[in-house]
PDB file of C-alpha atoms in Angstrom:
ATOM      1  CA  GLN Z 172      -2.077  -6.475 -29.948  1.00 73.00           C
ATOM      2  CA  SER Z 173      -1.657  -3.450 -32.237  1.00 88.00           C
ATOM      3  CA  ALA Z 174      -4.055  -0.461 -32.458  1.00 93.00           C
ATOM      4  CA  LEU Z 175      -6.585  -0.466 -34.903  1.00 96.00           C
ATOM      5  CA  THR Z 176      -5.893   2.098 -38.132  1.00 97.00           C
ATOM      6  CA  GLN Z 177      -7.960   4.995 -38.210  1.00 98.00           C
ATOM      7  CA  PRO Z 178      -7.214   7.951 -40.731  1.00 98.00           C
ATOM      8  CA  PRO Z 179      -5.856  10.888 -38.814  1.00 97.00           C
ATOM      9  CA  SER Z 180      -8.345  13.429 -39.732  1.00 97.00           C
ATOM     10  CA  ALA Z 181     -11.610  13.859 -41.706  1.00 97.00           C
ATOM     11  CA  SER Z 182     -13.682  16.833 -42.314  1.00 96.00           C
ATOM     12  CA  GLY Z 183     -16.897  18.207 -43.950  1.00 96.00           C
ATOM     13  CA  SER Z 184     -19.008  21.247 -43.969  1.00 97.00           C
ATOM     14  CA  PRO Z 185     -22.086  21.562 -42.002  1.00 97.00           C
ATOM     15  CA  GLY Z 186     -24.767  19.133 -43.248  1.00 97.00           C
ATOM     16  CA  GLN Z 187     -22.381  17.112 -45.172  1.00 97.00           C
ATOM     17  CA  SER Z 188     -21.600  13.443 -44.282  1.00 97.00           C
ATOM     18  CA  VAL Z 189     -18.250  12.033 -43.230  1.00 98.00           C
ATOM     19  CA  THR Z 190     -16.995   8.450 -42.799  1.00 98.00           C
ATOM     20  CA  ILE Z 191     -14.124   7.467 -40.578  1.00 98.00           C
ATOM     21  CA  SER Z 192     -12.668   3.875 -41.170  1.00 98.00           C
ATOM     22  CA  CYS Z 193     -11.207   1.697 -38.736  1.00 98.00           C
ATOM     23  CA  THR Z 194      -9.145  -1.354 -39.907  1.00 97.00           C
ATOM     24  CA  GLY Z 195      -8.276  -4.274 -37.812  1.00 96.00           C
ATOM     25  CA  THR Z 196      -7.456  -7.940 -38.420  1.00 94.00           C
ATOM     26  CA  SER Z 197      -9.265 -11.008 -38.834  1.00 93.00           C
ATOM     27  CA  SER Z 198      -8.391 -11.762 -35.082  1.00 91.00           C
ATOM     28  CA  ASP Z 199     -10.142  -8.623 -33.670  1.00 92.00           C
ATOM     29  CA  VAL Z 200     -12.525  -6.420 -35.960  1.00 94.00           C
ATOM     30  CA  GLY Z 201     -13.023  -9.302 -38.355  1.00 94.00           C
ATOM     31  CA  ALA Z 202     -13.762 -11.987 -35.807  1.00 92.00           C
ATOM     32  CA  TYR Z 203     -16.531 -10.427 -33.699  1.00 91.00           C
ATOM     33  CA  ASN Z 204     -19.145  -7.920 -33.797  1.00 94.00           C
ATOM     34  CA  SER Z 205     -17.794  -6.060 -30.598  1.00 94.00           C
ATOM     35  CA  VAL Z 206     -16.932  -2.846 -32.502  1.00 97.00           C
ATOM     36  CA  SER Z 207     -17.928   0.260 -30.779  1.00 98.00           C
ATOM     37  CA  TRP Z 208     -16.974   3.865 -31.356  1.00 98.00           C
ATOM     38  CA  TYR Z 209     -16.424   6.763 -28.905  1.00 98.00           C
ATOM     39  CA  GLN Z 210     -16.549  10.404 -29.322  1.00 98.00           C
ATOM     40  CA  GLN Z 211     -14.285  12.548 -27.285  1.00 98.00           C
ATOM     41  CA  HIS Z 212     -14.214  16.425 -26.893  1.00 98.00           C
ATOM     42  CA  PRO Z 213     -11.064  18.365 -25.924  1.00 96.00           C
ATOM     43  CA  GLY Z 214     -10.605  17.724 -21.920  1.00 95.00           C
ATOM     44  CA  LYS Z 215     -13.593  15.510 -21.718  1.00 97.00           C
ATOM     45  CA  ALA Z 216     -14.398  11.783 -21.293  1.00 98.00           C
ATOM     46  CA  PRO Z 217     -14.848   9.631 -24.198  1.00 98.00           C
ATOM     47  CA  LYS Z 218     -18.731   9.052 -24.874  1.00 98.00           C
ATOM     48  CA  LEU Z 219     -20.027   5.844 -26.387  1.00 98.00           C
ATOM     49  CA  MET Z 220     -21.611   6.492 -29.685  1.00 98.00           C
ATOM     50  CA  ILE Z 221     -21.993   3.188 -31.345  1.00 98.00           C
ATOM     51  CA  TYR Z 222     -21.861  -0.385 -29.999  1.00 97.00           C
ATOM     52  CA  GLU Z 223     -22.070  -3.931 -31.539  1.00 97.00           C
ATOM     53  CA  VAL Z 224     -21.052  -2.432 -35.229  1.00 97.00           C
ATOM     54  CA  TYR Z 225     -24.190  -0.529 -35.549  1.00 97.00           C
ATOM     55  CA  LYS Z 226     -26.339  -0.065 -32.287  1.00 97.00           C
ATOM     56  CA  ARG Z 227     -27.000   3.341 -30.903  1.00 98.00           C
ATOM     57  CA  PRO Z 228     -27.081   4.113 -27.236  1.00 96.00           C
ATOM     58  CA  SER Z 229     -30.295   5.900 -26.129  1.00 95.00           C
ATOM     59  CA  GLY Z 230     -29.665   9.630 -26.613  1.00 95.00           C
ATOM     60  CA  VAL Z 231     -27.469   9.308 -29.523  1.00 97.00           C
ATOM     61  CA  PRO Z 232     -28.603  10.996 -32.646  1.00 96.00           C
ATOM     62  CA  ASP Z 233     -29.357   8.824 -35.666  1.00 96.00           C
ATOM     63  CA  ARG Z 234     -27.223  11.024 -37.488  1.00 97.00           C
ATOM     64  CA  PHE Z 235     -24.517   8.586 -36.173  1.00 98.00           C
ATOM     65  CA  SER Z 236     -24.354   5.172 -37.936  1.00 98.00           C
ATOM     66  CA  GLY Z 237     -21.968   2.164 -37.919  1.00 98.00           C
ATOM     67  CA  SER Z 238     -21.206  -0.769 -40.310  1.00 97.00           C
ATOM     68  CA  LYS Z 239     -18.619  -3.483 -40.934  1.00 97.00           C
ATOM     69  CA  SER Z 240     -17.038  -5.350 -43.824  1.00 97.00           C
ATOM     70  CA  GLY Z 241     -14.477  -7.799 -43.449  1.00 96.00           C
ATOM     71  CA  ASN Z 242     -11.620  -6.372 -41.077  1.00 97.00           C
ATOM     72  CA  THR Z 243     -12.839  -2.828 -41.558  1.00 98.00           C
ATOM     73  CA  ALA Z 244     -15.468  -1.025 -39.582  1.00 98.00           C
ATOM     74  CA  SER Z 245     -16.785   2.436 -40.498  1.00 98.00           C
ATOM     75  CA  LEU Z 246     -18.635   5.266 -38.618  1.00 98.00           C
ATOM     76  CA  THR Z 247     -20.561   7.731 -40.641  1.00 98.00           C
ATOM     77  CA  VAL Z 248     -22.018  11.030 -39.328  1.00 98.00           C
ATOM     78  CA  SER Z 249     -24.639  12.474 -41.507  1.00 97.00           C
ATOM     79  CA  GLY Z 250     -25.833  16.167 -41.628  1.00 96.00           C
ATOM     80  CA  LEU Z 251     -22.601  17.205 -39.668  1.00 97.00           C
ATOM     81  CA  GLN Z 252     -23.345  19.666 -37.033  1.00 97.00           C
ATOM     82  CA  ALA Z 253     -20.348  22.173 -35.307  1.00 97.00           C
ATOM     83  CA  GLU Z 254     -20.867  20.092 -32.105  1.00 97.00           C
ATOM     84  CA  ASP Z 255     -19.687  16.797 -34.024  1.00 97.00           C
ATOM     85  CA  GLU Z 256     -16.349  18.394 -34.084  1.00 98.00           C
ATOM     86  CA  ALA Z 257     -14.204  15.866 -31.852  1.00 98.00           C
ATOM     87  CA  ASP Z 258     -11.925  13.164 -31.840  1.00 98.00           C
ATOM     88  CA  TYR Z 259     -13.510   9.736 -32.674  1.00 98.00           C
ATOM     89  CA  TYR Z 260     -12.036   6.262 -31.699  1.00 98.00           C
ATOM     90  CA  CYS Z 261     -13.068   2.894 -32.641  1.00 98.00           C
ATOM     91  CA  SER Z 262     -12.698  -0.193 -30.341  1.00 97.00           C
ATOM     92  CA  SER Z 263     -12.787  -3.875 -30.874  1.00 96.00           C
ATOM     93  CA  TYR Z 264     -13.350  -6.465 -28.086  1.00 89.00           C
ATOM     94  CA  ALA Z 265     -11.806  -9.930 -28.429  1.00 83.00           C
ATOM     95  CA  GLY Z 266     -11.289 -11.084 -25.079  1.00 82.00           C
ATOM     96  CA  THR Z 267      -9.439  -7.817 -24.516  1.00 88.00           C
ATOM     97  CA  TYR Z 268      -9.945  -4.298 -25.835  1.00 91.00           C
ATOM     98  CA  VAL Z 269      -7.902  -2.613 -28.425  1.00 94.00           C
ATOM     99  CA  PHE Z 270      -8.627   0.959 -29.478  1.00 96.00           C
ATOM    100  CA  GLY Z 271      -8.203   2.697 -32.737  1.00 97.00           C
ATOM    101  CA  THR Z 272      -5.581   5.504 -33.440  1.00 97.00           C
ATOM    102  CA  GLY Z 273      -8.297   8.142 -33.305  1.00 98.00           C
ATOM    103  CA  THR Z 274      -9.616  10.630 -35.969  1.00 98.00           C
ATOM    104  CA  LYS Z 275     -10.120  14.034 -35.522  1.00 98.00           C
ATOM    105  CA  VAL Z 276     -13.138  15.360 -37.162  1.00 98.00           C
ATOM    106  CA  THR Z 277     -13.393  18.955 -38.315  1.00 97.00           C
ATOM    107  CA  VAL Z 278     -16.536  20.865 -39.143  1.00 97.00           C
ATOM    108  CA  LEU Z 279     -15.315  23.344 -41.614  1.00 94.00           C
TER     109      LEU Z 279
ATOM    110  CA  GLN H 882     -27.775   7.112 -13.678  1.00 92.00           C
ATOM    111  CA  VAL H 883     -24.484   5.682 -13.009  1.00 96.00           C
ATOM    112  CA  GLN H 884     -21.615   7.799 -12.313  1.00 97.00           C
ATOM    113  CA  LEU H 885     -17.909   7.032 -11.790  1.00 98.00           C
ATOM    114  CA  LEU H 886     -15.283   9.271 -10.259  1.00 98.00           C
ATOM    115  CA  GLU H 887     -11.506   8.688 -10.312  1.00 98.00           C
ATOM    116  CA  SER H 888      -9.276   9.664  -7.384  1.00 98.00           C
ATOM    117  CA  GLY H 889      -5.574   9.433  -6.319  1.00 96.00           C
ATOM    118  CA  PRO H 890      -2.259  11.514  -6.373  1.00 96.00           C
ATOM    119  CA  GLY H 891      -1.629  13.592  -9.272  1.00 95.00           C
ATOM    120  CA  LEU H 892       2.035  13.353  -9.087  1.00 98.00           C
ATOM    121  CA  VAL H 893       4.066  10.144  -8.471  1.00 98.00           C
ATOM    122  CA  LYS H 894       7.754   9.791  -8.257  1.00 98.00           C
ATOM    123  CA  PRO H 895       9.673   7.409 -10.815  1.00 97.00           C
ATOM    124  CA  SER H 896      10.048   3.822  -9.660  1.00 97.00           C
ATOM    125  CA  HIS H 897       7.081   4.261  -7.325  1.00 98.00           C
ATOM    126  CA  THR H 898       3.663   2.829  -7.350  1.00 98.00           C
ATOM    127  CA  LEU H 899       0.696   4.763  -9.063  1.00 98.00           C
ATOM    128  CA  SER H 900      -2.437   4.084  -7.147  1.00 98.00           C
ATOM    129  CA  LEU H 901      -5.867   5.093  -8.191  1.00 98.00           C
ATOM    130  CA  THR H 902      -9.494   4.602  -6.994  1.00 98.00           C
ATOM    131  CA  CYS H 903     -12.718   4.655  -8.846  1.00 98.00           C
ATOM    132  CA  THR H 904     -15.935   5.236  -6.878  1.00 98.00           C
ATOM    133  CA  VAL H 905     -19.312   4.126  -8.352  1.00 97.00           C
ATOM    134  CA  SER H 906     -22.366   5.701  -7.658  1.00 97.00           C
ATOM    135  CA  GLY H 907     -25.984   5.257  -8.900  1.00 95.00           C
ATOM    136  CA  GLY H 908     -25.662   1.376  -9.304  1.00 93.00           C
ATOM    137  CA  SER H 909     -23.947  -1.355  -7.339  1.00 94.00           C
ATOM    138  CA  ILE H 910     -20.869  -2.550  -8.448  1.00 95.00           C
ATOM    139  CA  SER H 911     -21.721  -5.947  -7.737  1.00 93.00           C
ATOM    140  CA  SER H 912     -24.477  -6.144 -10.321  1.00 85.00           C
ATOM    141  CA  GLY H 913     -24.131  -8.959 -12.758  1.00 86.00           C
ATOM    142  CA  GLY H 914     -23.511  -8.132 -16.357  1.00 92.00           C
ATOM    143  CA  PHE H 915     -20.826  -5.590 -16.143  1.00 95.00           C
ATOM    144  CA  TYR H 916     -17.098  -5.302 -15.528  1.00 94.00           C
ATOM    145  CA  TRP H 917     -15.063  -2.293 -14.175  1.00 97.00           C
ATOM    146  CA  SER H 918     -12.162  -0.799 -16.494  1.00 97.00           C
ATOM    147  CA  TRP H 919      -9.262   1.204 -16.583  1.00 98.00           C
ATOM    148  CA  ILE H 920      -8.162   3.231 -19.753  1.00 98.00           C
ATOM    149  CA  ARG H 921      -5.253   5.700 -19.925  1.00 98.00           C
ATOM    150  CA  GLN H 922      -4.502   8.395 -22.335  1.00 98.00           C
ATOM    151  CA  HIS H 923      -1.092   9.872 -22.711  1.00 97.00           C
ATOM    152  CA  PRO H 924      -0.931  13.478 -23.339  1.00 96.00           C
ATOM    153  CA  GLY H 925      -2.022  14.400 -26.903  1.00 94.00           C
ATOM    154  CA  LYS H 926      -2.419  10.570 -27.801  1.00 96.00           C
ATOM    155  CA  GLY H 927      -5.033   7.957 -28.243  1.00 96.00           C
ATOM    156  CA  LEU H 928      -6.678   5.579 -25.769  1.00 97.00           C
ATOM    157  CA  GLU H 929      -4.896   2.641 -24.264  1.00 96.00           C
ATOM    158  CA  TRP H 930      -6.757  -0.134 -22.489  1.00 96.00           C
ATOM    159  CA  ILE H 931      -5.273  -1.323 -19.182  1.00 97.00           C
ATOM    160  CA  GLY H 932      -7.691  -3.915 -17.938  1.00 96.00           C
ATOM    161  CA  TYR H 933     -10.762  -4.944 -16.292  1.00 96.00           C
ATOM    162  CA  ILE H 934     -11.898  -6.627 -13.173  1.00 96.00           C
ATOM    163  CA  TYR H 935     -15.383  -8.480 -12.377  1.00 95.00           C
ATOM    164  CA  TYR H 936     -17.136  -7.972  -8.913  1.00 94.00           C
ATOM    165  CA  SER H 937     -15.804 -11.552  -8.176  1.00 94.00           C
ATOM    166  CA  GLY H 938     -12.274 -10.328  -8.330  1.00 95.00           C
ATOM    167  CA  THR H 939     -11.419 -11.906 -11.797  1.00 95.00           C
ATOM    168  CA  THR H 940      -9.135  -9.768 -13.773  1.00 96.00           C
ATOM    169  CA  TYR H 941      -8.197  -9.358 -17.365  1.00 95.00           C
ATOM    170  CA  TYR H 942      -4.852  -7.068 -18.228  1.00 96.00           C
ATOM    171  CA  ASN H 943      -3.509  -5.623 -21.212  1.00 94.00           C
ATOM    172  CA  PRO H 944      -0.494  -7.972 -21.997  1.00 93.00           C
ATOM    173  CA  SER H 945       1.788  -5.100 -22.445  1.00 93.00           C
ATOM    174  CA  LEU H 946       1.284  -3.911 -18.957  1.00 95.00           C
ATOM    175  CA  LYS H 947       0.453  -7.181 -17.094  1.00 94.00           C
ATOM    176  CA  SER H 948       3.709  -7.439 -15.443  1.00 95.00           C
ATOM    177  CA  ARG H 949       3.025  -4.047 -13.350  1.00 97.00           C
ATOM    178  CA  ILE H 950      -0.653  -4.041 -13.041  1.00 97.00           C
ATOM    179  CA  THR H 951      -2.842  -4.890 -10.176  1.00 98.00           C
ATOM    180  CA  MET H 952      -6.575  -4.369 -10.068  1.00 98.00           C
ATOM    181  CA  SER H 953      -8.692  -4.965  -7.005  1.00 97.00           C
ATOM    182  CA  ILE H 954     -12.156  -4.264  -6.101  1.00 97.00           C
ATOM    183  CA  ASP H 955     -13.927  -3.507  -2.850  1.00 96.00           C
ATOM    184  CA  THR H 956     -17.754  -4.201  -3.051  1.00 94.00           C
ATOM    185  CA  SER H 957     -18.567  -2.983   0.492  1.00 95.00           C
ATOM    186  CA  LYS H 958     -17.361   0.717  -0.653  1.00 96.00           C
ATOM    187  CA  ASN H 959     -18.600   0.264  -4.280  1.00 97.00           C
ATOM    188  CA  GLN H 960     -15.235   1.015  -5.350  1.00 97.00           C
ATOM    189  CA  PHE H 961     -12.412  -0.694  -7.531  1.00 98.00           C
ATOM    190  CA  SER H 962      -8.791   0.398  -7.755  1.00 98.00           C
ATOM    191  CA  LEU H 963      -5.607   0.178  -9.925  1.00 98.00           C
ATOM    192  CA  LYS H 964      -1.973   0.003  -8.988  1.00 98.00           C
ATOM    193  CA  VAL H 965       0.792   0.421 -11.578  1.00 98.00           C
ATOM    194  CA  SER H 966       4.321  -0.362 -10.054  1.00 97.00           C
ATOM    195  CA  SER H 967       7.709   0.782 -11.113  1.00 97.00           C
ATOM    196  CA  VAL H 968       6.348   3.853 -13.001  1.00 97.00           C
ATOM    197  CA  THR H 969       8.426   5.892 -15.429  1.00 97.00           C
ATOM    198  CA  ALA H 970       7.648   9.022 -17.261  1.00 97.00           C
ATOM    199  CA  ALA H 971       5.886   6.952 -19.946  1.00 97.00           C
ATOM    200  CA  ASP H 972       3.097   6.297 -17.479  1.00 98.00           C
ATOM    201  CA  THR H 973       2.196  10.035 -17.149  1.00 98.00           C
ATOM    202  CA  ALA H 974      -1.298  10.166 -18.497  1.00 98.00           C
ATOM    203  CA  VAL H 975      -4.855  10.689 -17.869  1.00 98.00           C
ATOM    204  CA  TYR H 976      -6.435   7.721 -16.356  1.00 98.00           C
ATOM    205  CA  PHE H 977     -10.384   7.040 -16.823  1.00 98.00           C
ATOM    206  CA  CYS H 978     -12.217   4.421 -15.143  1.00 98.00           C
ATOM    207  CA  ALA H 979     -15.328   2.958 -17.061  1.00 98.00           C
ATOM    208  CA  ARG H 980     -18.215   0.589 -16.821  1.00 97.00           C
ATOM    209  CA  GLY H 981     -18.120  -2.434 -19.256  1.00 95.00           C
ATOM    210  CA  ASP H 982     -21.086  -4.312 -20.695  1.00 93.00           C
ATOM    211  CA  ASP H 983     -20.354  -8.052 -20.323  1.00 90.00           C
ATOM    212  CA  TYR H 984     -22.687  -8.926 -22.983  1.00 89.00           C
ATOM    213  CA  ASP H 985     -22.272  -6.859 -25.999  1.00 86.00           C
ATOM    214  CA  ASN H 986     -18.367  -5.551 -24.772  1.00 91.00           C
ATOM    215  CA  TYR H 987     -18.529  -1.773 -24.845  1.00 95.00           C
ATOM    216  CA  LEU H 988     -17.725   0.752 -22.198  1.00 96.00           C
ATOM    217  CA  ASP H 989     -20.872   2.822 -21.794  1.00 96.00           C
ATOM    218  CA  TYR H 990     -20.225   4.940 -18.613  1.00 97.00           C
ATOM    219  CA  TRP H 991     -16.849   6.753 -17.971  1.00 98.00           C
ATOM    220  CA  GLY H 992     -15.287   8.895 -15.088  1.00 98.00           C
ATOM    221  CA  GLN H 993     -14.116  12.185 -15.933  1.00 98.00           C
ATOM    222  CA  GLY H 994     -10.460  11.010 -15.825  1.00 98.00           C
ATOM    223  CA  THR H 995      -7.539  12.202 -13.691  1.00 98.00           C
ATOM    224  CA  LEU H 996      -4.141  13.369 -14.807  1.00 98.00           C
ATOM    225  CA  VAL H 997      -1.131  11.488 -13.113  1.00 98.00           C
ATOM    226  CA  THR H 998       2.340  12.753 -13.595  1.00 98.00           C
ATOM    227  CA  VAL H 999       5.253  10.754 -12.910  1.00 98.00           C
ATOM    228  CA  SER H1000       8.164  13.197 -12.157  1.00 97.00           C
ATOM    229  CA  SER H1001      10.723  13.462  -9.309  1.00 95.00           C
TER     230      SER H1001
END
């Protein structure tokens, strides 16, 4: 099972929006709505930000939103803040988990 | 609040077996609706799913690691464990344990991670 494809980096100024794509196949991202997104700051554990494509766990700001079209899922961070600078990973579950390659988000 | 904590040797010799334990607090490992996962992250790299185990002992492993992986669970201690046999330098990584939601399939609680280095 190959890793899902994400752009290596993305950036935006404070207050702007950034969107990260996550491309899989018709056997994973395209087949199920079990797409989740994780934020990871350096030296820390990943934190769940989005699950089931667009749902936010309690405590996650509504600046974070998710969507999916075909075999590609997306995470949008609106109103960028300094603390949003981190690595972001998507994941798809199709009986087993597969993670994305990761995207480093920089707040300029 | 559920908390997970990994423990085990930080240094393992090549060809030996890596053994880690994850202790769960703030909730029962026997609770239905969840499974208990291991994920690793090679230095400077992305996340790699290793596998997960239900409280019943049923396991699902990453096919690429399956031949070297064994997971077990001890409900009396609220712990689950990972063994990776015949390790090489390529198994050097930070190992995370996490709780998985069995209905919507996401990983909601993670341990802090523990670095395991394979070296003689």
